[in-house]
Amino acid sequence: MTDTIEVTIDAVGARGDGLARAPDGTALFVPFTVPGDRVRVRSGQARAGGAVAEVVELLAAGSERVAARCAHYADCGGCSLQHWSDAAVLEWKRGEVRAALAHRALETAVAPTLATPPGERRRARLAVRRDGDAIALGFRARASRRVVPVGRCPVLAPGLQMLLVPLREFASAMLRSDEEAQFELTQTEGGVDLVIERARRPGADVVSAAAAFARAHRLARVSWRADSAGDADLVVRQAAAEVVFGGVPVEIPAGAFIQASPAAEAALVGEVRAATAKARRVADLFAGCGAFTFPLALHARVHAVESNAAAVAAIAAAASGRSGVSVTAEVRDLERRPLMADELAKYDAVVLDPPRPGARAQAEALAKSAVRTVAYVSCDMGTFARDARLLVDGGYVLQRVVPVDQFLWSAHVELVGVFTKETRRR
Ligand SMILES: C[S@@+](CC[C@H](N)C(=O)[O-])C[C@H]1O[C@@H](n2cnc3c(N)ncnc32)[C@H](O)[C@@H]1O
């Protein structure tokens, strides 16, 4: 057995692990600790810049340590910060955003992190595995493929929570021993939209089990896809899988991106609308199914651009024939073919909300443009700061950044950054 050492946690690092120094100077990343904790740890796997260490004994608790809200905490990999007070986590997230900006020599006002409540996550990806007659349904363990069975999850919205137990029964009709699948659940107005991700195409038995399950639990739709990169095929449809954006119902494609929490979406939309309130022509880039498009269309003409053709079709169908909603939509890969300065000249404001790799090509093009306001929504502060640097070097002023705690009790941070440029264009 490896020796243990006693250390004090000095801070929490970017991935949410406590940071300490071993007596020999090695930096230690200690999961599930808070600043001020005195812990006995066993050092393990090397990690860039140091080593991961596991707590063997909590000797004295830091003042911000709290009891976890979930019985599965620490085994389930879904949450990693339940042991730290909510106020401390929110302030830590704000500090992480400041640090990411400072890393790119950017200074601006970073607002206090906007909190979101538990029990309202409307999208979840559950793993399910069968071993003999035993079905494990839940989330993967931290840094592992192991499925941790979860009966209750304080993060999930009630409509998803209610399905955890019935889904296990449905899984038993669907899986062979030693087989795994994923269930992707999205709460919509028409009921839960379920995507079954399993390598084997469903046979007649699974189709009829899915139909019975959908009827019994009032699901909107069940689809199947072989893997997360593939398109989903419809298995059963009972109701329109609609989500309402800016008062407009949008029938979302199976497995499409929507913001995970309605409260976080409302906070992001509020910030984006406030930043673009004076704009009359807005481009909504990386538009998804229109979470920003339709709220923006309450005060502006909006052009939505997105690479997912089904999402663009959903926006176009929702906008079609609605009086007072001036929305156009375009399928386009913005990494390969960003909107260039001549196209951008049509807009008073641009909203962009790229995936984690960010929007380098579009930021480079925006930097050369005369668009007055850019509202940049991001789920990755590192790529946000990289793109923000490009915009600032192109003459934009980063007016403010607002972090949003969309992914409760995890190290993820969502944010909105608002940029403006004074131009002599008009
Ligand atoms: C973080 S989501 C935001 C979606 C939407 N704004 C929302 O809030 O629901 C990012 C979106 O960018 C799209 N996307 C990813 N890569 C893209 C690319 N290269 N060009 C255009 N859109 C892309 C994805 O399909 C996804 O809908």
Short mmCIF file of C-alpha atoms and ligand atoms in Angstrom, two decimals:
data_model
loop_
_atom_site.label_atom_id
_atom_site.label_comp_id
_atom_site.label_asym_id
_atom_site.label_seq_id
_atom_site.Cartn_x
_atom_site.Cartn_y
_atom_site.Cartn_z
CA MET A 1 0.00 0.00 0.00
CA THR A 2 1.27 3.48 -0.90
CA ASP A 3 2.12 5.82 1.97
CA THR A 4 -0.29 8.56 2.89
CA ILE A 5 0.52 12.17 3.68
CA GLU A 6 -1.32 15.03 5.38
CA VAL A 7 -1.97 18.20 3.40
CA THR A 8 -4.11 21.32 3.61
CA ILE A 9 -6.21 22.34 0.61
CA ASP A 10 -5.23 25.84 -0.53
CA ALA A 11 -7.67 26.44 -3.39
CA VAL A 12 -9.87 24.72 -5.98
CA GLY A 13 -8.51 24.26 -9.50
CA ALA A 14 -10.15 24.61 -12.90
CA ARG A 15 -11.67 21.11 -12.91
CA GLY A 16 -13.15 21.54 -9.44
CA ASP A 17 -10.55 19.51 -7.54
CA GLY A 18 -8.90 20.86 -4.39
CA LEU A 19 -5.26 21.92 -4.78
CA ALA A 20 -2.52 21.15 -2.27
CA ARG A 21 1.26 20.80 -2.17
CA ALA A 22 2.95 17.61 -1.04
CA PRO A 23 5.99 18.08 1.26
CA ASP A 24 8.24 17.35 -1.75
CA GLY A 25 6.61 20.22 -3.67
CA THR A 26 4.43 18.09 -6.00
CA ALA A 27 1.13 19.77 -6.85
CA LEU A 28 -1.75 17.54 -5.79
CA PHE A 29 -5.27 17.57 -7.26
CA VAL A 30 -7.60 16.28 -4.57
CA PRO A 31 -11.20 15.61 -5.67
CA PHE A 32 -14.06 16.35 -3.25
CA THR A 33 -12.16 18.82 -1.07
CA VAL A 34 -12.61 22.52 -0.29
CA PRO A 35 -10.17 25.25 0.72
CA GLY A 36 -9.11 24.85 4.34
CA ASP A 37 -9.72 21.09 4.48
CA ARG A 38 -6.97 19.22 6.30
CA VAL A 39 -6.85 15.76 4.72
CA ARG A 40 -4.83 12.59 4.72
CA VAL A 41 -4.35 11.60 1.07
CA ARG A 42 -2.81 8.89 -1.01
CA SER A 43 -1.12 10.14 -4.15
CA GLY A 44 -2.10 8.35 -7.35
CA GLN A 45 -2.09 8.89 -11.10
CA ALA A 46 0.10 11.61 -12.59
CA ARG A 47 -1.76 14.50 -14.18
CA ALA A 48 -0.37 17.48 -16.14
CA GLY A 49 1.36 19.67 -13.56
CA GLY A 50 1.21 17.18 -10.65
CA ALA A 51 -0.67 14.12 -9.45
CA VAL A 52 -4.22 13.20 -8.47
CA ALA A 53 -4.55 12.31 -4.79
CA GLU A 54 -7.39 10.48 -3.09
CA VAL A 55 -8.71 11.47 0.33
CA VAL A 56 -8.18 8.69 2.84
CA GLU A 57 -9.36 10.69 5.85
CA LEU A 58 -10.85 14.13 6.41
CA LEU A 59 -8.94 15.42 9.45
CA ALA A 60 -10.52 18.86 9.69
CA ALA A 61 -13.19 20.38 7.45
CA GLY A 62 -12.79 23.78 5.74
CA SER A 63 -15.45 26.34 6.69
CA GLU A 64 -17.22 26.11 3.30
CA ARG A 65 -17.70 22.33 3.39
CA VAL A 66 -21.37 21.24 3.36
CA ALA A 67 -23.23 17.90 3.30
CA ALA A 68 -23.91 16.57 -0.21
CA ARG A 69 -27.58 16.61 -1.31
CA CYS A 70 -27.53 13.25 -3.09
CA ALA A 71 -27.06 9.69 -1.84
CA HIS A 72 -25.09 8.82 -5.00
CA TYR A 73 -22.65 11.71 -4.67
CA ALA A 74 -18.94 10.95 -5.12
CA ASP A 75 -19.72 7.58 -6.77
CA CYS A 76 -21.85 9.04 -9.59
CA GLY A 77 -19.75 11.14 -11.96
CA GLY A 78 -22.56 13.61 -12.69
CA CYS A 79 -21.73 16.09 -9.90
CA SER A 80 -18.38 17.04 -8.41
CA LEU A 81 -19.04 20.09 -6.21
CA GLN A 82 -21.94 19.16 -3.92
CA HIS A 83 -19.62 19.17 -0.91
CA TRP A 84 -18.90 22.90 -1.31
CA SER A 85 -21.36 25.65 -0.29
CA ASP A 86 -23.39 27.04 -3.20
CA ALA A 87 -22.22 30.59 -2.48
CA ALA A 88 -18.58 29.51 -2.59
CA VAL A 89 -19.10 27.60 -5.86
CA LEU A 90 -20.75 30.61 -7.50
CA GLU A 91 -17.89 32.88 -6.42
CA TRP A 92 -15.31 30.30 -7.54
CA LYS A 93 -16.92 30.14 -11.01
CA ARG A 94 -16.73 33.93 -11.24
CA GLY A 95 -13.05 33.77 -10.27
CA GLU A 96 -12.38 31.11 -12.92
CA VAL A 97 -13.89 33.40 -15.57
CA ARG A 98 -11.71 36.28 -14.35
CA ALA A 99 -8.64 34.01 -14.52
CA ALA A 100 -9.46 32.85 -18.08
CA LEU A 101 -9.77 36.48 -19.17
CA ALA A 102 -6.58 37.50 -17.38
CA HIS A 103 -4.77 34.66 -19.17
CA ARG A 104 -5.52 36.54 -22.43
CA ALA A 105 -4.74 39.92 -20.82
CA LEU A 106 -8.43 40.91 -20.90
CA GLU A 107 -9.97 43.06 -18.20
CA THR A 108 -13.66 43.75 -17.73
CA ALA A 109 -16.41 43.70 -15.14
CA VAL A 110 -17.35 40.10 -14.36
CA ALA A 111 -20.82 40.03 -12.79
CA PRO A 112 -21.67 37.73 -9.88
CA THR A 113 -22.53 34.27 -11.22
CA LEU A 114 -26.27 33.86 -11.81
CA ALA A 115 -27.53 30.83 -9.90
CA THR A 116 -30.06 28.31 -11.20
CA PRO A 117 -32.23 26.08 -9.00
CA PRO A 118 -31.89 22.30 -8.63
CA GLY A 119 -34.57 19.96 -9.98
CA GLU A 120 -34.98 21.58 -13.35
CA ARG A 121 -32.47 20.00 -15.76
CA ARG A 122 -34.59 19.16 -18.80
CA ARG A 123 -31.96 17.23 -20.77
CA ALA A 124 -30.11 14.19 -19.53
CA ARG A 125 -28.02 11.43 -21.03
CA LEU A 126 -28.32 8.24 -19.00
CA ALA A 127 -26.22 5.15 -19.41
CA VAL A 128 -27.78 1.72 -19.05
CA ARG A 129 -26.14 -1.69 -18.83
CA ARG A 130 -27.42 -5.22 -18.43
CA ASP A 131 -25.45 -7.94 -16.65
CA GLY A 132 -27.52 -11.12 -16.48
CA ASP A 133 -30.84 -9.99 -15.02
CA ALA A 134 -29.35 -6.93 -13.34
CA ILE A 135 -29.97 -3.56 -14.99
CA ALA A 136 -27.88 -0.56 -13.97
CA LEU A 137 -29.32 2.77 -15.15
CA GLY A 138 -27.77 6.07 -14.18
CA PHE A 139 -24.69 8.14 -14.89
CA ARG A 140 -21.12 7.02 -15.51
CA ALA A 141 -18.72 7.07 -12.56
CA ARG A 142 -16.06 9.75 -12.58
CA ALA A 143 -13.40 9.07 -15.27
CA SER A 144 -14.83 5.59 -15.84
CA ARG A 145 -17.25 3.66 -18.07
CA ARG A 146 -18.89 2.07 -15.02
CA VAL A 147 -22.61 2.83 -14.76
CA VAL A 148 -23.64 4.04 -11.31
CA PRO A 149 -27.31 3.13 -10.74
CA VAL A 150 -29.28 6.23 -9.77
CA GLY A 151 -32.82 6.07 -8.37
CA ARG A 152 -33.15 9.77 -7.55
CA CYS A 153 -31.23 12.72 -8.93
CA PRO A 154 -31.65 16.19 -7.35
CA VAL A 155 -30.53 17.86 -10.57
CA LEU A 156 -33.21 16.45 -12.89
CA ALA A 157 -36.58 18.03 -13.67
CA PRO A 158 -39.52 16.03 -12.24
CA GLY A 159 -40.60 14.80 -15.70
CA LEU A 160 -37.21 13.11 -16.21
CA GLN A 161 -36.85 12.05 -12.58
CA MET A 162 -40.16 10.13 -12.82
CA LEU A 163 -38.80 8.01 -15.66
CA LEU A 164 -35.69 6.69 -13.90
CA VAL A 165 -37.37 3.59 -12.46
CA PRO A 166 -39.70 2.78 -15.42
CA LEU A 167 -36.77 3.16 -17.84
CA ARG A 168 -34.99 0.31 -16.09
CA GLU A 169 -37.91 -2.01 -16.87
CA PHE A 170 -37.98 -0.82 -20.46
CA ALA A 171 -34.21 -1.43 -20.67
CA SER A 172 -34.67 -5.02 -19.53
CA ALA A 173 -36.89 -5.61 -22.59
CA MET A 174 -34.27 -4.06 -24.83
CA LEU A 175 -30.83 -5.22 -23.78
CA ARG A 176 -29.04 -8.56 -23.90
CA SER A 177 -26.69 -9.48 -21.10
CA ASP A 178 -23.41 -7.57 -21.34
CA GLU A 179 -25.01 -4.94 -23.55
CA GLU A 180 -25.05 -1.18 -22.99
CA ALA A 181 -27.12 1.66 -24.37
CA GLN A 182 -27.71 5.33 -23.72
CA PHE A 183 -31.02 7.07 -23.17
CA GLU A 184 -31.10 10.73 -24.07
CA LEU A 185 -34.09 12.47 -22.53
CA THR A 186 -35.42 15.93 -23.32
CA GLN A 187 -38.45 17.44 -21.62
CA THR A 188 -40.69 19.10 -24.19
CA GLU A 189 -44.21 20.57 -24.11
CA GLY A 190 -45.57 17.37 -25.70
CA GLY A 191 -43.88 15.06 -23.15
CA VAL A 192 -40.42 13.60 -22.87
CA ASP A 193 -38.54 13.05 -26.12
CA LEU A 194 -36.49 9.84 -25.81
CA VAL A 195 -33.57 8.91 -28.03
CA ILE A 196 -32.32 5.34 -27.61
CA GLU A 197 -28.66 5.07 -28.53
CA ARG A 198 -27.76 1.44 -29.06
CA ALA A 199 -25.55 -0.17 -31.70
CA ARG A 200 -28.25 -2.72 -32.66
CA ARG A 201 -31.18 -1.40 -34.67
CA PRO A 202 -34.42 -2.06 -32.71
CA GLY A 203 -36.37 -5.10 -33.86
CA ALA A 204 -40.16 -5.50 -33.76
CA ASP A 205 -40.02 -6.46 -30.05
CA VAL A 206 -38.26 -3.22 -29.06
CA VAL A 207 -40.53 -1.13 -31.28
CA SER A 208 -43.63 -2.53 -29.58
CA ALA A 209 -42.06 -2.19 -26.10
CA ALA A 210 -41.16 1.43 -26.96
CA ALA A 211 -44.72 2.13 -28.13
CA ALA A 212 -46.16 0.68 -24.90
CA PHE A 213 -43.63 2.64 -22.82
CA ALA A 214 -44.40 5.87 -24.70
CA ARG A 215 -48.16 5.39 -24.13
CA ALA A 216 -47.79 4.51 -20.45
CA HIS A 217 -45.55 7.49 -19.69
CA ARG A 218 -47.00 9.98 -22.18
CA LEU A 219 -43.75 10.46 -24.08
CA ALA A 220 -43.83 12.77 -27.06
CA ARG A 221 -41.56 10.62 -29.20
CA VAL A 222 -39.09 7.73 -29.21
CA SER A 223 -36.23 7.57 -31.72
CA TRP A 224 -33.20 5.36 -32.21
CA ARG A 225 -29.68 6.03 -33.36
CA ALA A 226 -26.63 3.78 -33.53
CA ASP A 227 -24.22 6.30 -31.97
CA SER A 228 -24.08 9.93 -30.89
CA ALA A 229 -22.75 11.06 -34.29
CA GLY A 230 -25.57 9.44 -36.28
CA ASP A 231 -29.01 10.72 -37.24
CA ALA A 232 -31.97 9.50 -35.18
CA ASP A 233 -34.69 7.38 -36.84
CA LEU A 234 -38.25 7.71 -35.58
CA VAL A 235 -39.59 4.71 -33.64
CA VAL A 236 -42.84 6.13 -32.19
CA ARG A 237 -44.42 9.59 -32.24
CA GLN A 238 -47.31 10.46 -29.95
CA ALA A 239 -47.17 14.27 -29.79
CA ALA A 240 -45.16 17.18 -31.15
CA ALA A 241 -41.83 17.48 -29.28
CA GLU A 242 -42.14 21.25 -28.98
CA VAL A 243 -40.10 23.72 -26.97
CA VAL A 244 -41.28 27.32 -26.75
CA PHE A 245 -38.71 30.02 -27.52
CA GLY A 246 -39.79 33.67 -27.28
CA GLY A 247 -43.44 32.56 -27.32
CA VAL A 248 -42.97 30.50 -30.50
CA PRO A 249 -43.33 26.68 -30.31
CA VAL A 250 -40.52 24.93 -32.17
CA GLU A 251 -40.77 21.18 -32.91
CA ILE A 252 -37.20 20.15 -32.20
CA PRO A 253 -35.44 17.35 -34.09
CA ALA A 254 -34.72 14.21 -32.02
CA GLY A 255 -31.49 14.63 -30.08
CA ALA A 256 -31.15 18.33 -30.98
CA PHE A 257 -29.30 20.71 -28.71
CA ILE A 258 -31.34 22.84 -26.35
CA GLN A 259 -30.04 24.61 -23.23
CA ALA A 260 -30.08 22.13 -20.35
CA SER A 261 -31.90 24.34 -17.86
CA PRO A 262 -34.83 26.68 -18.61
CA ALA A 263 -33.67 29.08 -15.85
CA ALA A 264 -30.18 29.26 -17.36
CA GLU A 265 -31.67 29.76 -20.81
CA ALA A 266 -33.86 32.58 -19.47
CA ALA A 267 -30.80 34.21 -17.86
CA LEU A 268 -28.76 33.93 -21.08
CA VAL A 269 -31.64 35.19 -23.22
CA GLY A 270 -32.18 38.10 -20.81
CA GLU A 271 -28.54 39.16 -21.07
CA VAL A 272 -28.49 38.78 -24.86
CA ARG A 273 -31.72 40.75 -25.32
CA ALA A 274 -30.52 43.52 -23.01
CA ALA A 275 -27.26 43.79 -24.95
CA THR A 276 -29.04 43.92 -28.33
CA ALA A 277 -32.13 45.93 -27.31
CA LYS A 278 -31.41 48.73 -29.80
CA ALA A 279 -30.57 46.47 -32.73
CA ARG A 280 -33.10 46.10 -35.53
CA ARG A 281 -31.21 43.54 -37.62
CA VAL A 282 -29.51 40.70 -35.78
CA ALA A 283 -27.59 37.62 -36.92
CA ASP A 284 -27.96 34.67 -34.52
CA LEU A 285 -24.99 32.39 -35.24
CA PHE A 286 -24.80 28.78 -34.00
CA ALA A 287 -28.54 29.21 -33.56
CA GLY A 288 -29.50 25.61 -32.70
CA CYS A 289 -33.30 25.38 -32.68
CA GLY A 290 -33.77 29.10 -32.06
CA ALA A 291 -33.42 29.62 -28.30
CA PHE A 292 -32.13 33.14 -29.01
CA THR A 293 -33.61 33.60 -32.50
CA PHE A 294 -37.24 33.86 -31.41
CA PRO A 295 -36.73 36.01 -28.29
CA LEU A 296 -34.59 38.35 -30.44
CA ALA A 297 -37.35 38.40 -33.06
CA LEU A 298 -39.57 40.14 -30.49
CA HIS A 299 -37.62 43.33 -31.27
CA ALA A 300 -35.58 42.70 -34.43
CA ARG A 301 -35.35 41.02 -37.82
CA VAL A 302 -33.26 37.93 -37.19
CA HIS A 303 -31.18 35.74 -39.49
CA ALA A 304 -30.37 32.39 -37.83
CA VAL A 305 -27.32 30.42 -39.01
CA GLU A 306 -26.55 26.88 -37.92
CA SER A 307 -24.80 23.81 -39.39
CA ASN A 308 -27.46 21.27 -38.35
CA ALA A 309 -29.92 21.15 -41.25
CA ALA A 310 -32.72 19.61 -39.16
CA ALA A 311 -32.43 22.40 -36.56
CA VAL A 312 -32.53 25.03 -39.30
CA ALA A 313 -35.61 23.36 -40.81
CA ALA A 314 -37.23 23.43 -37.33
CA ILE A 315 -36.59 27.19 -37.03
CA ALA A 316 -37.91 27.83 -40.55
CA ALA A 317 -41.05 25.74 -39.94
CA ALA A 318 -41.74 27.49 -36.61
CA ALA A 319 -41.29 30.94 -38.16
CA SER A 320 -43.28 30.21 -41.30
CA GLY A 321 -46.59 32.01 -41.49
CA ARG A 322 -46.27 33.64 -38.05
CA SER A 323 -47.18 37.27 -38.44
CA GLY A 324 -44.87 39.69 -36.67
CA VAL A 325 -42.00 37.18 -36.57
CA SER A 326 -39.30 38.19 -39.02
CA VAL A 327 -36.91 35.24 -39.03
CA THR A 328 -34.85 33.71 -41.83
CA ALA A 329 -32.64 30.65 -41.38
CA GLU A 330 -29.59 29.29 -43.18
CA VAL A 331 -27.65 26.01 -43.02
CA ARG A 332 -23.97 26.88 -42.90
CA ASP A 333 -20.74 25.66 -41.35
CA LEU A 334 -19.43 28.77 -39.62
CA GLU A 335 -15.99 27.33 -38.97
CA ARG A 336 -15.39 26.74 -42.68
CA ARG A 337 -17.53 29.56 -43.99
CA PRO A 338 -17.96 32.31 -41.40
CA LEU A 339 -20.04 35.38 -42.21
CA MET A 340 -17.52 37.83 -43.67
CA ALA A 341 -17.37 41.61 -43.24
CA ASP A 342 -19.54 42.36 -46.30
CA GLU A 343 -22.32 40.06 -45.04
CA LEU A 344 -21.92 41.25 -41.46
CA ALA A 345 -22.45 44.83 -42.64
CA LYS A 346 -26.21 44.10 -42.77
CA TYR A 347 -26.45 43.65 -39.00
CA ASP A 348 -26.52 46.00 -35.99
CA ALA A 349 -25.77 43.09 -33.68
CA VAL A 350 -24.46 39.55 -33.83
CA VAL A 351 -25.22 36.85 -31.28
CA LEU A 352 -23.04 33.77 -31.29
CA ASP A 353 -23.24 30.65 -29.17
CA PRO A 354 -20.71 28.12 -30.47
CA PRO A 355 -19.96 24.67 -29.05
CA ARG A 356 -16.95 24.17 -26.76
CA PRO A 357 -14.24 24.60 -29.45
CA GLY A 358 -15.47 28.19 -29.84
CA ALA A 359 -15.76 30.29 -33.00
CA ARG A 360 -12.24 31.28 -34.02
CA ALA A 361 -12.97 31.79 -37.74
CA GLN A 362 -16.15 33.76 -37.04
CA ALA A 363 -14.42 35.87 -34.38
CA GLU A 364 -11.62 36.70 -36.86
CA ALA A 365 -14.22 37.83 -39.40
CA LEU A 366 -16.17 39.79 -36.79
CA ALA A 367 -12.98 41.51 -35.64
CA LYS A 368 -12.69 43.05 -39.13
CA SER A 369 -16.36 44.06 -39.24
CA ALA A 370 -18.23 47.20 -38.22
CA VAL A 371 -21.00 45.36 -36.31
CA ARG A 372 -21.71 47.49 -33.25
CA THR A 373 -22.70 44.85 -30.72
CA VAL A 374 -21.58 41.27 -30.31
CA ALA A 375 -23.19 39.09 -27.63
CA TYR A 376 -21.11 35.93 -27.26
CA VAL A 377 -22.62 33.02 -25.30
CA SER A 378 -20.10 30.38 -24.33
CA CYS A 379 -19.86 27.07 -22.49
CA ASP A 380 -16.06 27.14 -22.49
CA MET A 381 -14.30 30.09 -20.92
CA GLY A 382 -10.94 29.16 -22.47
CA THR A 383 -12.10 29.33 -26.08
CA PHE A 384 -14.29 32.32 -25.18
CA ALA A 385 -11.24 34.21 -23.89
CA ARG A 386 -9.25 33.25 -27.02
CA ASP A 387 -12.03 34.60 -29.30
CA ALA A 388 -12.57 37.64 -27.06
CA ARG A 389 -8.89 38.53 -27.54
CA LEU A 390 -9.42 38.43 -31.34
CA LEU A 391 -12.43 40.75 -31.03
CA VAL A 392 -10.65 43.17 -28.71
CA ASP A 393 -7.60 43.23 -31.02
CA GLY A 394 -10.07 44.11 -33.79
CA GLY A 395 -11.28 47.20 -31.94
CA TYR A 396 -14.08 45.82 -29.76
CA VAL A 397 -14.46 46.73 -26.10
CA LEU A 398 -15.45 43.86 -23.84
CA GLN A 399 -18.12 45.64 -21.80
CA ARG A 400 -19.01 42.88 -19.35
CA VAL A 401 -19.14 39.17 -18.77
CA VAL A 402 -21.99 37.44 -16.94
CA PRO A 403 -21.34 33.87 -15.75
CA VAL A 404 -24.37 31.57 -15.42
CA ASP A 405 -24.36 28.42 -13.29
CA GLN A 406 -26.26 26.20 -15.75
CA PHE A 407 -24.59 22.94 -14.75
CA LEU A 408 -25.23 22.84 -11.05
CA TRP A 409 -22.61 21.19 -8.82
CA SER A 410 -20.23 20.68 -11.74
CA ALA A 411 -17.16 22.68 -12.74
CA HIS A 412 -18.83 23.86 -16.00
CA VAL A 413 -19.49 27.54 -16.46
CA GLU A 414 -21.77 29.14 -19.02
CA LEU A 415 -21.33 32.84 -19.75
CA VAL A 416 -22.36 35.80 -21.88
CA GLY A 417 -19.80 38.39 -22.97
CA VAL A 418 -20.93 41.68 -24.46
CA PHE A 419 -18.68 43.56 -26.92
CA THR A 420 -19.25 46.89 -28.58
CA LYS A 421 -17.42 48.78 -31.31
CA GLU A 422 -17.74 52.46 -32.10
CA THR A 423 -17.79 52.91 -35.87
CA ARG A 424 -18.32 55.74 -38.36
CA ARG A 425 -20.37 53.46 -40.58
CA ARG A 426 -23.74 55.28 -40.36
C1 LIG B 1 -24.07 25.53 -27.82
S1 LIG B 1 -25.16 25.10 -29.10
C2 LIG B 1 -26.16 26.55 -29.13
C3 LIG B 1 -27.47 26.43 -29.82
C4 LIG B 1 -28.48 27.54 -29.54
N1 LIG B 1 -27.89 28.85 -29.63
C5 LIG B 1 -29.16 27.36 -28.21
O1 LIG B 1 -28.91 28.16 -27.29
O2 LIG B 1 -29.95 26.42 -28.05
C6 LIG B 1 -24.10 25.24 -30.47
C7 LIG B 1 -24.77 25.03 -31.81
O3 LIG B 1 -23.76 25.22 -32.82
C8 LIG B 1 -23.98 24.30 -33.86
N2 LIG B 1 -22.69 24.15 -34.55
C9 LIG B 1 -21.64 23.39 -34.20
N3 LIG B 1 -20.62 23.55 -35.06
C10 LIG B 1 -21.04 24.45 -35.98
C11 LIG B 1 -20.43 25.04 -37.12
N4 LIG B 1 -19.18 24.72 -37.48
N5 LIG B 1 -21.14 25.94 -37.85
C12 LIG B 1 -22.40 26.27 -37.47
N6 LIG B 1 -23.03 25.74 -36.40
C13 LIG B 1 -22.37 24.84 -35.66
C14 LIG B 1 -24.49 23.06 -33.17
O4 LIG B 1 -25.22 22.25 -34.07
C15 LIG B 1 -25.34 23.65 -32.04
O5 LIG B 1 -26.68 23.79 -32.46
#
